[in-house]
Short mmCIF file of C-alpha atoms (C1' of nucleotides) in Angstrom, two decimals:
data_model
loop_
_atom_site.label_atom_id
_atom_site.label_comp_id
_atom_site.label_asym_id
_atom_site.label_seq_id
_atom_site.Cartn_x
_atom_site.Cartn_y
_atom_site.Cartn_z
CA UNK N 1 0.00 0.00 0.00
CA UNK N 2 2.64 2.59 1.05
CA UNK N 3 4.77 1.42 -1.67
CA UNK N 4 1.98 2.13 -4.02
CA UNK N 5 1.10 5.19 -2.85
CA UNK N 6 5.05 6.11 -2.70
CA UNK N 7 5.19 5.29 -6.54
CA UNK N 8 1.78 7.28 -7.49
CA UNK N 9 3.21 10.38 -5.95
CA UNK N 10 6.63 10.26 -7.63
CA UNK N 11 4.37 11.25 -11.07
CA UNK N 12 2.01 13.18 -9.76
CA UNK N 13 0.82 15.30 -12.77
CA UNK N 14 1.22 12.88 -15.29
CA UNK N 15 -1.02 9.95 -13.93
CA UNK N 16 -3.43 12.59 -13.08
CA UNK N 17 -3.44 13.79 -16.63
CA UNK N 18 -3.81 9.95 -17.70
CA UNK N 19 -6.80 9.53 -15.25
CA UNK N 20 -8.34 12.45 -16.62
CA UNK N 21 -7.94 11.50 -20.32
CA UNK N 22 -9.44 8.24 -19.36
CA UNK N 23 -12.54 10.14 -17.74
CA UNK N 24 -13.14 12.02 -20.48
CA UNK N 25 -12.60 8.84 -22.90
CA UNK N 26 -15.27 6.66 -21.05
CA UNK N 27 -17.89 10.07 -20.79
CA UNK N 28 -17.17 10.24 -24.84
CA UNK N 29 -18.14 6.35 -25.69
CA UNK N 30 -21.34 7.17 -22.98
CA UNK N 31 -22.11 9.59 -25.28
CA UNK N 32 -21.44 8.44 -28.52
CA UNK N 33 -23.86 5.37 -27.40
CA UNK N 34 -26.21 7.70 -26.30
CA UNK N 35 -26.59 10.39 -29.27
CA UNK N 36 -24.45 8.79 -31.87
CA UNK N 37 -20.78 9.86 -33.45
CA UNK N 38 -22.71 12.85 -35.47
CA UNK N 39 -24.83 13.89 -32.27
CA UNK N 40 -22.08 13.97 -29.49
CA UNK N 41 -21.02 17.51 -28.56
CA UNK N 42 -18.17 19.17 -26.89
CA UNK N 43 -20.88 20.27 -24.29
CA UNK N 44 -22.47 16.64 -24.04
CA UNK N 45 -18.69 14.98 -23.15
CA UNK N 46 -17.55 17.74 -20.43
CA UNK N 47 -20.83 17.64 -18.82
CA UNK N 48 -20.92 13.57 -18.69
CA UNK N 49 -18.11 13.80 -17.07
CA UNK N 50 -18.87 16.12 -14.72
CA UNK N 51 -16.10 19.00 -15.88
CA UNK N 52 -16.06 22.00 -17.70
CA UNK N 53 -16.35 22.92 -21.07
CA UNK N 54 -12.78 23.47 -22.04
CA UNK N 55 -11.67 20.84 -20.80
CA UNK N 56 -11.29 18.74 -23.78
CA UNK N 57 -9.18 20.61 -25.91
CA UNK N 58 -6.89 21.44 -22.95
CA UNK N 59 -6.05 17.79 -22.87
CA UNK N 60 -6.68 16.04 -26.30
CA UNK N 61 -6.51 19.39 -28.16
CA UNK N 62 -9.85 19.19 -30.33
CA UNK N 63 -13.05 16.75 -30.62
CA UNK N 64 -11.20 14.47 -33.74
CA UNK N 65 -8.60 14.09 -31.30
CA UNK N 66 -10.51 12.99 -28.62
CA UNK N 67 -12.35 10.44 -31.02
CA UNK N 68 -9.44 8.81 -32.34
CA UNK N 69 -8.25 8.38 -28.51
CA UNK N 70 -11.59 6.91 -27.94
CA UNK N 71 -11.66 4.44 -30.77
CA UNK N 72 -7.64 3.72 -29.25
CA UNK N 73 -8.98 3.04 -26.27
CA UNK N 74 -11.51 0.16 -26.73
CA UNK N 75 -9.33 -1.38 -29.42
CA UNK N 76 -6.13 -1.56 -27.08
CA UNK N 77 -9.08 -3.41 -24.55
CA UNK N 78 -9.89 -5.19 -26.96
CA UNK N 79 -6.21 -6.46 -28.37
CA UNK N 80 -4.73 -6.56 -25.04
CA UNK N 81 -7.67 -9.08 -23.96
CA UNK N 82 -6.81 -11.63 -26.71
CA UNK N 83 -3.15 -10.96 -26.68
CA UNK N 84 -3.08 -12.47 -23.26
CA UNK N 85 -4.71 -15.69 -24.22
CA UNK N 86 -2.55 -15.80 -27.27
CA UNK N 87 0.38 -15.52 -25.32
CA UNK N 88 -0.72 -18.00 -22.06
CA UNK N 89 1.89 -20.67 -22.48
CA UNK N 90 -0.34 -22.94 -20.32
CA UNK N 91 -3.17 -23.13 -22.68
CA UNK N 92 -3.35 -25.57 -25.51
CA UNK N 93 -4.52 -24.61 -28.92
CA UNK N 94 -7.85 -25.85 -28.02
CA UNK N 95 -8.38 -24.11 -24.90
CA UNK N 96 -6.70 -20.73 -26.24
CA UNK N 97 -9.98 -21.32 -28.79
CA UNK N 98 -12.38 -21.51 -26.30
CA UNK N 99 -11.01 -18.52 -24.31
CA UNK N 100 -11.07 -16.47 -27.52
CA UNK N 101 -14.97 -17.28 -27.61
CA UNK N 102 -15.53 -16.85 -24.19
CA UNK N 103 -14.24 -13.79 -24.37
CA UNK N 104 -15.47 -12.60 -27.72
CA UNK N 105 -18.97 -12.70 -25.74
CA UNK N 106 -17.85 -11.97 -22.27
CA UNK N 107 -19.39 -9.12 -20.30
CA UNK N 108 -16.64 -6.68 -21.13
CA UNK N 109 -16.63 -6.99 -24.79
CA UNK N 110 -20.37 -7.03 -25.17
CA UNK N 111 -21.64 -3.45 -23.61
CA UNK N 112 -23.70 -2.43 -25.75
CA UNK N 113 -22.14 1.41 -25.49
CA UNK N 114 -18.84 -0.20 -26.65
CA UNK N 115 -20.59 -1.62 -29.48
CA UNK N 116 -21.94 1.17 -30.22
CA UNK N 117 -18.80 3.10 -30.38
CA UNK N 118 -17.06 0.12 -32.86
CA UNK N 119 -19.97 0.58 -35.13
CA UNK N 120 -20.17 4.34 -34.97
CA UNK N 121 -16.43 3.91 -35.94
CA UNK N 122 -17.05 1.56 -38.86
CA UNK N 123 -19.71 3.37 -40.09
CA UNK N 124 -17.22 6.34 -40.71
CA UNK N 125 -14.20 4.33 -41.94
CA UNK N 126 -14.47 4.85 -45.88
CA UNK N 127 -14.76 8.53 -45.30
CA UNK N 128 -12.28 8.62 -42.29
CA UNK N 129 -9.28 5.95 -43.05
CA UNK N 130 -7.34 7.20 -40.10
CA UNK N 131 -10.19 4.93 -38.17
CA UNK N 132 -9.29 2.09 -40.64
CA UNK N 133 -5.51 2.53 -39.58
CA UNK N 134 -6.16 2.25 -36.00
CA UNK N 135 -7.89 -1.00 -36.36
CA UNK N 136 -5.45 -2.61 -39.25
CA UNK N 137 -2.81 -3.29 -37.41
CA UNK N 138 -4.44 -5.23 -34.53
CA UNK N 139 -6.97 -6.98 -37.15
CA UNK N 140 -4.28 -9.00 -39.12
CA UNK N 141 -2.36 -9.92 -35.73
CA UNK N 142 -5.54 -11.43 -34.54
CA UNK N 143 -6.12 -13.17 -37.68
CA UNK N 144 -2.42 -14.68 -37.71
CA UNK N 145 -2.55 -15.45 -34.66
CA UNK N 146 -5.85 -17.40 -34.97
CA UNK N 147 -5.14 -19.31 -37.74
CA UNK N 148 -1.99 -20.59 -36.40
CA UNK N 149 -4.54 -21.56 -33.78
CA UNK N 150 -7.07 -23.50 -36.22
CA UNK N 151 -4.20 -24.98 -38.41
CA UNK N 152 -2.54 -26.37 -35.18
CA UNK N 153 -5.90 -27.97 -34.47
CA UNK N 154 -6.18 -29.21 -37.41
CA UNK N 155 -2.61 -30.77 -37.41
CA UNK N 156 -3.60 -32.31 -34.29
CA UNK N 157 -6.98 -33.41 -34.48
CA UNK N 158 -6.56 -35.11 -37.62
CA UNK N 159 -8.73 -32.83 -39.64
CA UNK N 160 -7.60 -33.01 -42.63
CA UNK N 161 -10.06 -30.96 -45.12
CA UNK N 162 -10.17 -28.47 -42.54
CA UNK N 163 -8.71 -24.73 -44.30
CA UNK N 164 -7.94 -22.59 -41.27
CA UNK N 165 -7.38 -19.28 -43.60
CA UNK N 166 -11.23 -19.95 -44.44
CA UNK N 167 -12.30 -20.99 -40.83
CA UNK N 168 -10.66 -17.81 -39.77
CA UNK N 169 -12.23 -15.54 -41.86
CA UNK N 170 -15.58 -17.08 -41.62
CA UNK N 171 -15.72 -17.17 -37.72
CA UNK N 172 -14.01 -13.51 -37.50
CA UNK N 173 -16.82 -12.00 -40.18
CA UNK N 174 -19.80 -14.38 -38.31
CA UNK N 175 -18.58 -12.61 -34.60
CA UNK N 176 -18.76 -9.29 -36.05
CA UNK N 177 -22.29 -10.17 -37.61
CA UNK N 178 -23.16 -11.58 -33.85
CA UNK N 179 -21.54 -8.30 -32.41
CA UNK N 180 -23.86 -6.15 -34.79
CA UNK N 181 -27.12 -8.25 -33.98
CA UNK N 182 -26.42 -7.70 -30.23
CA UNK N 183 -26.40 -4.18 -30.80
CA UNK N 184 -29.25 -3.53 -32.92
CA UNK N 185 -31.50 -6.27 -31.33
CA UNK N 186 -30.82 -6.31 -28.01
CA UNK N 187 -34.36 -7.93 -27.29
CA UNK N 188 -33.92 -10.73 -29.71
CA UNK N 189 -30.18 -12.06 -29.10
CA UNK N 190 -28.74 -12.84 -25.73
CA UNK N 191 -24.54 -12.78 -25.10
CA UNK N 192 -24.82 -16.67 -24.35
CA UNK N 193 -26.76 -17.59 -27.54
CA UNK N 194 -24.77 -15.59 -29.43
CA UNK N 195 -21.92 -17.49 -28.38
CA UNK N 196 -23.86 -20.53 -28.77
CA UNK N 197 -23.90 -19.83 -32.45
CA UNK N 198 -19.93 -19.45 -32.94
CA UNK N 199 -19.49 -22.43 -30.74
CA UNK N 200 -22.09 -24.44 -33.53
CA UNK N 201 -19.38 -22.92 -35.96
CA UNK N 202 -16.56 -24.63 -34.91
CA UNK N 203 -18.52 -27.46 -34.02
CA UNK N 204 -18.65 -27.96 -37.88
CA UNK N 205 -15.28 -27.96 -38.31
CA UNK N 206 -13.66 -29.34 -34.92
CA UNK N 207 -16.33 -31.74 -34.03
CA UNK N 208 -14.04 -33.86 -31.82
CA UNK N 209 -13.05 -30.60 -29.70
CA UNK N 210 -16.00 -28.05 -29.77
CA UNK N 211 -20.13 -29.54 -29.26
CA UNK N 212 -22.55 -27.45 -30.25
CA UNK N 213 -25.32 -27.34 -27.66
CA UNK N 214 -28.03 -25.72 -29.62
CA UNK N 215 -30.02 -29.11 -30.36
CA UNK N 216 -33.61 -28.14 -29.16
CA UNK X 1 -43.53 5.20 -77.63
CA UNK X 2 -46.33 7.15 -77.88
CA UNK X 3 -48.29 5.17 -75.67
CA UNK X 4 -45.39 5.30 -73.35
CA UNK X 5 -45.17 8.87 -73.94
CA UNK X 6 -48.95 9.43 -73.09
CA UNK X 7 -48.61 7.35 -69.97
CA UNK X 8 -46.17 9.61 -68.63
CA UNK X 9 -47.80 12.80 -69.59
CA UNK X 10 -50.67 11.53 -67.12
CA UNK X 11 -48.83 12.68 -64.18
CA UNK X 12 -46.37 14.99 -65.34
CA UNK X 13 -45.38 16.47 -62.00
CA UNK X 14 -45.92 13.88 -59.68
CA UNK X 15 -43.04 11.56 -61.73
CA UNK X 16 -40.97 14.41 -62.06
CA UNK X 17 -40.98 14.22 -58.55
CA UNK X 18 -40.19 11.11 -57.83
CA UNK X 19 -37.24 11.40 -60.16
CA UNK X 20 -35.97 14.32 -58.77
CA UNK X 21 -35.86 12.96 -55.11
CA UNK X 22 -34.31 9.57 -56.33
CA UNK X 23 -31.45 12.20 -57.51
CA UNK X 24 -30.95 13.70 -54.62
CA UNK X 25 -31.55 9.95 -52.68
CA UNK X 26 -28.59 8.94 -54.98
CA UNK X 27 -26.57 11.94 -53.97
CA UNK X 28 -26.54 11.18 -50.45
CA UNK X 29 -25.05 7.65 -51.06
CA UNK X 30 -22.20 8.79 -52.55
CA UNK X 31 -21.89 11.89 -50.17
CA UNK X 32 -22.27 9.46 -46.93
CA UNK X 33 -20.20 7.13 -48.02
CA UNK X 34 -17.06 10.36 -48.93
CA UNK X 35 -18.11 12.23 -46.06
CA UNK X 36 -19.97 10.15 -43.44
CA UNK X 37 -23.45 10.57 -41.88
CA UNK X 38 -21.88 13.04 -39.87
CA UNK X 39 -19.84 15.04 -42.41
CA UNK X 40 -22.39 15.21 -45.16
CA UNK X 41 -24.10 18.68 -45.64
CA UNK X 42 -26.94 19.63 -47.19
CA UNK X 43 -24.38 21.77 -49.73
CA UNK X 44 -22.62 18.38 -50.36
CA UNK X 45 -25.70 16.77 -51.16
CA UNK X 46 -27.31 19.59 -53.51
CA UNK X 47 -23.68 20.04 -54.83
CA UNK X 48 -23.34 16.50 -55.78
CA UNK X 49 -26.37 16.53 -57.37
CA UNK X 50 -25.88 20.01 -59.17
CA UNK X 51 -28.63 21.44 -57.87
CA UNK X 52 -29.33 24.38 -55.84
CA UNK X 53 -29.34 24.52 -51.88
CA UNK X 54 -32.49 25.16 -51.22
CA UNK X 55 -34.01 21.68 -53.01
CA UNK X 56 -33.71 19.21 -50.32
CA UNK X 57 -36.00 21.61 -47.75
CA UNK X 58 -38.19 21.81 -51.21
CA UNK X 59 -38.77 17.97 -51.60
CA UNK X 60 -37.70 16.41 -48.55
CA UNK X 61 -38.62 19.16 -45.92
CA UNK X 62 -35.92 18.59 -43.97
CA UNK X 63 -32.15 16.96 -43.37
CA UNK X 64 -33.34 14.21 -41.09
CA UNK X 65 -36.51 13.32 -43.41
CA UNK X 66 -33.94 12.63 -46.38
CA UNK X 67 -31.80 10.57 -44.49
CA UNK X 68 -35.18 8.54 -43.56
CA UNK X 69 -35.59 8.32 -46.75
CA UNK X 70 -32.12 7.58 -47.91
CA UNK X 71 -32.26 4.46 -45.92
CA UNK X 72 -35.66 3.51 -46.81
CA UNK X 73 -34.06 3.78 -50.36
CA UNK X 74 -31.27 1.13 -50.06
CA UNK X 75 -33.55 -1.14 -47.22
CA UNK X 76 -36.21 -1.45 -50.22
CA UNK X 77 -34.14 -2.43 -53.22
CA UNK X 78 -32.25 -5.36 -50.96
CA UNK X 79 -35.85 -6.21 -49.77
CA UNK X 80 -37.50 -6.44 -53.29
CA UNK X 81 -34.79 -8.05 -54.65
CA UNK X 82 -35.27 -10.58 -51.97
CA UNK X 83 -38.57 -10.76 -52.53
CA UNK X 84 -38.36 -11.87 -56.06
CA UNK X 85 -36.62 -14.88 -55.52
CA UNK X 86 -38.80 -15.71 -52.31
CA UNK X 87 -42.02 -15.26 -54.32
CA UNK X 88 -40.77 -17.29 -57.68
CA UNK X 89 -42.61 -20.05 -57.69
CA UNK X 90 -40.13 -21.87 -60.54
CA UNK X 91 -37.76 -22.37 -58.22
CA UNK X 92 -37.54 -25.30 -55.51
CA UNK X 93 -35.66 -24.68 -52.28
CA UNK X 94 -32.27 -25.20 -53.02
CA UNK X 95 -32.54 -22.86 -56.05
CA UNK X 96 -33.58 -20.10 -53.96
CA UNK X 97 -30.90 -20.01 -51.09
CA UNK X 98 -28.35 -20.34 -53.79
CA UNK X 99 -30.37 -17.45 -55.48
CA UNK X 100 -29.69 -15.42 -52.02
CA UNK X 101 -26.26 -16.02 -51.59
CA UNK X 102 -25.85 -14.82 -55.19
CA UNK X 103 -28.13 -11.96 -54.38
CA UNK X 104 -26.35 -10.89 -50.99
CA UNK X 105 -22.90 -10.52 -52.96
CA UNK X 106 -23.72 -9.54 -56.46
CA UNK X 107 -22.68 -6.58 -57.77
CA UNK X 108 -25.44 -4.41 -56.98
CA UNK X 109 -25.79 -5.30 -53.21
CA UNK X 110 -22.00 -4.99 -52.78
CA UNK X 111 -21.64 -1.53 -53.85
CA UNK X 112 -18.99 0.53 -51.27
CA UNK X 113 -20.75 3.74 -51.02
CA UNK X 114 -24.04 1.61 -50.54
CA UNK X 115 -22.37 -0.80 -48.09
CA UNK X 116 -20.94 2.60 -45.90
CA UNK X 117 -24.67 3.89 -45.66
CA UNK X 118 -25.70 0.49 -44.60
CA UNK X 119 -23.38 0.81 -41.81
CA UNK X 120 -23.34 4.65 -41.15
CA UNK X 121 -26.79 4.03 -40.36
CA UNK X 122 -26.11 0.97 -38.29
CA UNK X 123 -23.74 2.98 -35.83
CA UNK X 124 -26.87 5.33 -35.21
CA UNK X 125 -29.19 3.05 -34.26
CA UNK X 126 -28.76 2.99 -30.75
CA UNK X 127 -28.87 6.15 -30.45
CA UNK X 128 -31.94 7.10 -33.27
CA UNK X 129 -34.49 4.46 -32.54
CA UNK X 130 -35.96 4.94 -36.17
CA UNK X 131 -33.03 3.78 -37.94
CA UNK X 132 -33.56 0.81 -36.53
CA UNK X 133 -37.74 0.62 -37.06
CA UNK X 134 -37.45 1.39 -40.98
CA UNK X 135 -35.12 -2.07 -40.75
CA UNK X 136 -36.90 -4.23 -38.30
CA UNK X 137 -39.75 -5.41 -40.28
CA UNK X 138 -38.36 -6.53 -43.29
CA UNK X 139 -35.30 -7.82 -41.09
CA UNK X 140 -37.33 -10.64 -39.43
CA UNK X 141 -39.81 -11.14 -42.81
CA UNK X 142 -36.51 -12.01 -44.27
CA UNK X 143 -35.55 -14.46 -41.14
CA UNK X 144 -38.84 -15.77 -41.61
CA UNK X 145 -38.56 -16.86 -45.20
CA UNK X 146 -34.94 -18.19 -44.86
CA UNK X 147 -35.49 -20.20 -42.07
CA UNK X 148 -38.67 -21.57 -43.72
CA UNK X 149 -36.53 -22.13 -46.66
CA UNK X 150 -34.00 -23.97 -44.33
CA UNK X 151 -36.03 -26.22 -43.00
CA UNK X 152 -37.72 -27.53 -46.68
CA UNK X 153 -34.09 -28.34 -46.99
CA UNK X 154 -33.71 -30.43 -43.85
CA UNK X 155 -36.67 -32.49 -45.02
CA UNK X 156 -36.49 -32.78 -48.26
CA UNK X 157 -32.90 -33.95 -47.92
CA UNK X 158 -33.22 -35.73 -45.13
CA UNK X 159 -30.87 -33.72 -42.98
CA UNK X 160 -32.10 -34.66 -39.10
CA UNK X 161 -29.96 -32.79 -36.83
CA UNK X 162 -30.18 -29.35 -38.91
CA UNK X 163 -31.32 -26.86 -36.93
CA UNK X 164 -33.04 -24.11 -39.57
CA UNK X 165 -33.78 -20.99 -37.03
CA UNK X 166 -29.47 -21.99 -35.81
CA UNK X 167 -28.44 -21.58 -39.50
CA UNK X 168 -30.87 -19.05 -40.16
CA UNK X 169 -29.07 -16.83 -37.52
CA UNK X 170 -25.68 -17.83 -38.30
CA UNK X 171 -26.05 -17.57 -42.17
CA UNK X 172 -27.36 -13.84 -41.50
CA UNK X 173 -24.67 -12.82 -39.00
CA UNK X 174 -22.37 -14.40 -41.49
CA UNK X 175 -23.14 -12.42 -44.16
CA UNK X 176 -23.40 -9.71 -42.57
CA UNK X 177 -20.20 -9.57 -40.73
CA UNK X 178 -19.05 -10.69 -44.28
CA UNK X 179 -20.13 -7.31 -45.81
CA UNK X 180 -18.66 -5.25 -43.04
CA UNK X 181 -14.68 -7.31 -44.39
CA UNK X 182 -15.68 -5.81 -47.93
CA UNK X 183 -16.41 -2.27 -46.89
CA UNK X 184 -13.40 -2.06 -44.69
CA UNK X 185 -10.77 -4.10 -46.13
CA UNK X 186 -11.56 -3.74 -49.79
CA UNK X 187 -8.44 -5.08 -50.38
CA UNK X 188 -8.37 -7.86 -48.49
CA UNK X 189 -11.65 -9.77 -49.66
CA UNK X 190 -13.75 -9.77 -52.92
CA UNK X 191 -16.74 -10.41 -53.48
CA UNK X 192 -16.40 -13.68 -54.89
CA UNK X 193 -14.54 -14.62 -51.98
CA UNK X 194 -16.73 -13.75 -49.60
CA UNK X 195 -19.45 -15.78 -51.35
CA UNK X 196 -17.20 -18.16 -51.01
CA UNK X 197 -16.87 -18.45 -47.28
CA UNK X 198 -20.96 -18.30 -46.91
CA UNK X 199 -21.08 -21.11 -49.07
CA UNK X 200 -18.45 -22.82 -47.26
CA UNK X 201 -21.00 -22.43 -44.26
CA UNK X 202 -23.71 -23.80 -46.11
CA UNK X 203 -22.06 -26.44 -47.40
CA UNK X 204 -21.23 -27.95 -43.50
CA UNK X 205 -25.08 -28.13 -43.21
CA UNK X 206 -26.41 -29.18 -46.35
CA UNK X 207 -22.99 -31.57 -48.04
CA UNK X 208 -25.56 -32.70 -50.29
CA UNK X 209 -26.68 -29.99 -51.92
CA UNK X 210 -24.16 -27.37 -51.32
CA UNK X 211 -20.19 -27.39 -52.36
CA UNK X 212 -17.41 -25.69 -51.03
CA UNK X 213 -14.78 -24.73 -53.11
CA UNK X 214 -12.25 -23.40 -51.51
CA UNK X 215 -9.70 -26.23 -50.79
CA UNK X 216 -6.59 -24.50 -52.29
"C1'" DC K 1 3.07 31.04 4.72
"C1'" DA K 2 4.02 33.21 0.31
"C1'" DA K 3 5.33 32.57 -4.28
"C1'" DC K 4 4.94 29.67 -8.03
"C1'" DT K 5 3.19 26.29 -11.34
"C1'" DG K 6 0.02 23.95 -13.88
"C1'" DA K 7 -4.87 22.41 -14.06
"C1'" DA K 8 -9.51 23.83 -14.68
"C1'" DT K 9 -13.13 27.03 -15.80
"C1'" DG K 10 -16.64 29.17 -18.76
"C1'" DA K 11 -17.76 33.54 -21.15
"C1'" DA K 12 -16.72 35.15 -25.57
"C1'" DT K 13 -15.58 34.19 -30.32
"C1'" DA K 14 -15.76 32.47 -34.81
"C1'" DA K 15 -17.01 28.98 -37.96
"C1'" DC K 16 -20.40 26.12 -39.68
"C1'" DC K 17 -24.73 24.68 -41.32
"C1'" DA K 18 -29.94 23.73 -41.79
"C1'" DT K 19 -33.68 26.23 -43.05
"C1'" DT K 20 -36.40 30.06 -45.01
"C1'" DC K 21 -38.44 32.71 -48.57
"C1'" DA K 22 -38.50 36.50 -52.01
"C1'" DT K 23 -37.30 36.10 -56.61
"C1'" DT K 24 -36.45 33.82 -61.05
"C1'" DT K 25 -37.10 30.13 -64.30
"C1'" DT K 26 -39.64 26.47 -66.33
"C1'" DT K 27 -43.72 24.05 -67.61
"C1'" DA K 28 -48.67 23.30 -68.85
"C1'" DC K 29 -52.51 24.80 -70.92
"C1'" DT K 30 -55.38 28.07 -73.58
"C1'" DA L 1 -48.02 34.48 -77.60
"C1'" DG L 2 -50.03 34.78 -72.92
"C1'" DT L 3 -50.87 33.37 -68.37
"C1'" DA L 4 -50.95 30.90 -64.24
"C1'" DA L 5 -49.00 27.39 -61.44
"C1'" DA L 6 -45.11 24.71 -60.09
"C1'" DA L 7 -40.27 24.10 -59.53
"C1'" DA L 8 -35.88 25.81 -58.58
"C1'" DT L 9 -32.63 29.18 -56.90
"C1'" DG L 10 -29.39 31.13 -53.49
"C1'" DA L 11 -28.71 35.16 -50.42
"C1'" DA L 12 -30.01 35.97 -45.84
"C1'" DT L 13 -31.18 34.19 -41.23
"C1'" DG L 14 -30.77 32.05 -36.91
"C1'" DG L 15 -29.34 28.42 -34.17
"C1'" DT L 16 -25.64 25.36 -32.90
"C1'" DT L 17 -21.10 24.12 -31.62
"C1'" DA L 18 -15.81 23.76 -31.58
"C1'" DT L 19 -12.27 26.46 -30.00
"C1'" DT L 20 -9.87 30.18 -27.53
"C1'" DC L 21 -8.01 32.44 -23.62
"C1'" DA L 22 -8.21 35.60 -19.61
"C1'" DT L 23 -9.11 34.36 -15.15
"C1'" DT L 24 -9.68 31.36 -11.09
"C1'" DC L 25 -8.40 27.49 -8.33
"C1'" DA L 26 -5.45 23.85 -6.13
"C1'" DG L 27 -1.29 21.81 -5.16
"C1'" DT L 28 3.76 22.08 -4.44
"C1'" DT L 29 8.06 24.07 -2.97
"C1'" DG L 30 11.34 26.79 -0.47
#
DNA sequence: CAACTGAATGAATAACCATTCATTTTTACT
DNA sequence: AGTAAAAATGAATGGTTATTCATTCAGTTG
């Protein structure tokens, strides 16, 4: 505790500045689930988060600033999430899968303001390709990385028609389809049947390692 | 011609109409998808369509009534076109989900600048509730007739353990997580790749009557 | 405690943009 | 040709919003 408290106050400013930018980054994704990318205002933000109006542009300089930080900020989550599974030495290939899923459809991904934000985001990308470069990077890392995952499976489950590049782009494209039914029909799809429908996925391809439980 | 001709002079404003606010429908596309919902103007839109500012008010009454209508616009040709394979009665079962999945990527479904309004609008939802109601109906109408199609398939061919609202879901999501890879990484995928890897899907449910063909 | 430093405030500013409407142009009909 | 009605124009208007910056506030140091 001391020893924490020691190290917080040798940077005083600076991780105050950093908890402030992350204030203002969560008020902005409130916001930008609340009245949309076009709708969110300056005024909206500050007053979210409980601060005044200038607030923003004395720490992320102006609004497309502050946007790009935000859309940072949820993908780094998001990365950082997977990247630890990836990297688990413990895990086997098939249990890194399952992890990935799990977490694909775990509380923290699934908020329906953060999907809100990634779609906001998307929705802008043709116009905007510095959103598109934020998210390249980190896309085709996760993709690697998961196909080394399926073609390792594949190797040792015996399955031998199995194309991971294919089963990697088909499950990445169906769990952004899931992601954008979650958001835009939050009555009709639940988290857990949402996952339910990945897991029948793999089930298709890995039936010795993944059951799908969606019988009746 | 002249019958043509007479037909036309019937209602002389009234079509004028309509063509004129298909024009400016058609301008917004292309403006969204350059600018963004957020970034499009009503000078970008009369601009694009080399018309004068005031036209929009003139025909559409307001900003937020043309975007309605914008949306309406692209929801109702991927609707009809639906429609007309749905309501053919030449065609058995099989004929008509392969006449989908040709449908969902052909050429004039996976247009860019209509595939950015698709999802421009999508980011909104949450926070502009009649996005989402101009979508809804014809969203679960088109549920409705896939599944039903889904399950002719199971019987006809015999196929006990399918499970047509599971596919029905997962086929949608699928596709649609498919069209979010070709507006964002236009690169990456084609279209007749991304056919492809629905197929693929289809073909893990129905090996009979569906082929994947994408082994190397 | 007094001087100093940087964070925070919010009134004022300036840019932007949807909408209006008086005027002009086009069309339809006699 | 002449006229009336409809369509189109675009300068002017008014409301909104990002940004600026002079001032206030809080924390740190000697």
């Amino acid at each position: 505790m001391e020893a924490v408290k020691a190290e917080l106050n040798k940077t005083p400013r600076s991780l105050s500045k950093q908890a402030r930018r992350k204030q203002l980054i969560e008020a902005t994704i409130k916001c930008i689930a609340d009245k949309g990318l076009s709708g969110t205002t300056m005024a909206d933000v500050t007053q979210q988060a409980g601060l005044s109006l200038g607030i923003v542009n004395l720490h992320f300089q102006s609004k497309e600033k502050l946007l790009i930080e935000t859309l940072s900020y949820i993908s780094d989550e998001y990365t950082s999430g997977l990247n630890e599974i990836f990297n688990d030495d413990n895990l086997t290939a098939e249990q890194k899968i399952l992890a990935h899923i799990n977490f694909d459809f775990s509380r923290k991904i699934i908020d329906r303001n953060k999907l809100a934000v990634w779609f906001a985001f998307w929705g802008e990308t043709k116009s905007r390709p510095t959103y598109l470069s934020i998210c390249a990077s980190y896309i085709s890392e996760i993709a690697n990385n998961l196909t080394h995952l399926f073609a390792l499976l594949k190797q040792q489950g015996g399955y031998s028609t199995v194309n991971p590049d294919l089963v990697c782009t088909c499950y990445t494209a169906l769990s952004d389809g899931l992601w954008l039914d979650l958001l835009i029909t939050p009555k009709g799809l639940k988290p857990a049947q949402a996952q339910a429908v990945a897991m029948h996925y793999l089930a298709t391809q890995f039936p010795n390692h993944f059951k799908s439980h969606t019988g009746h």
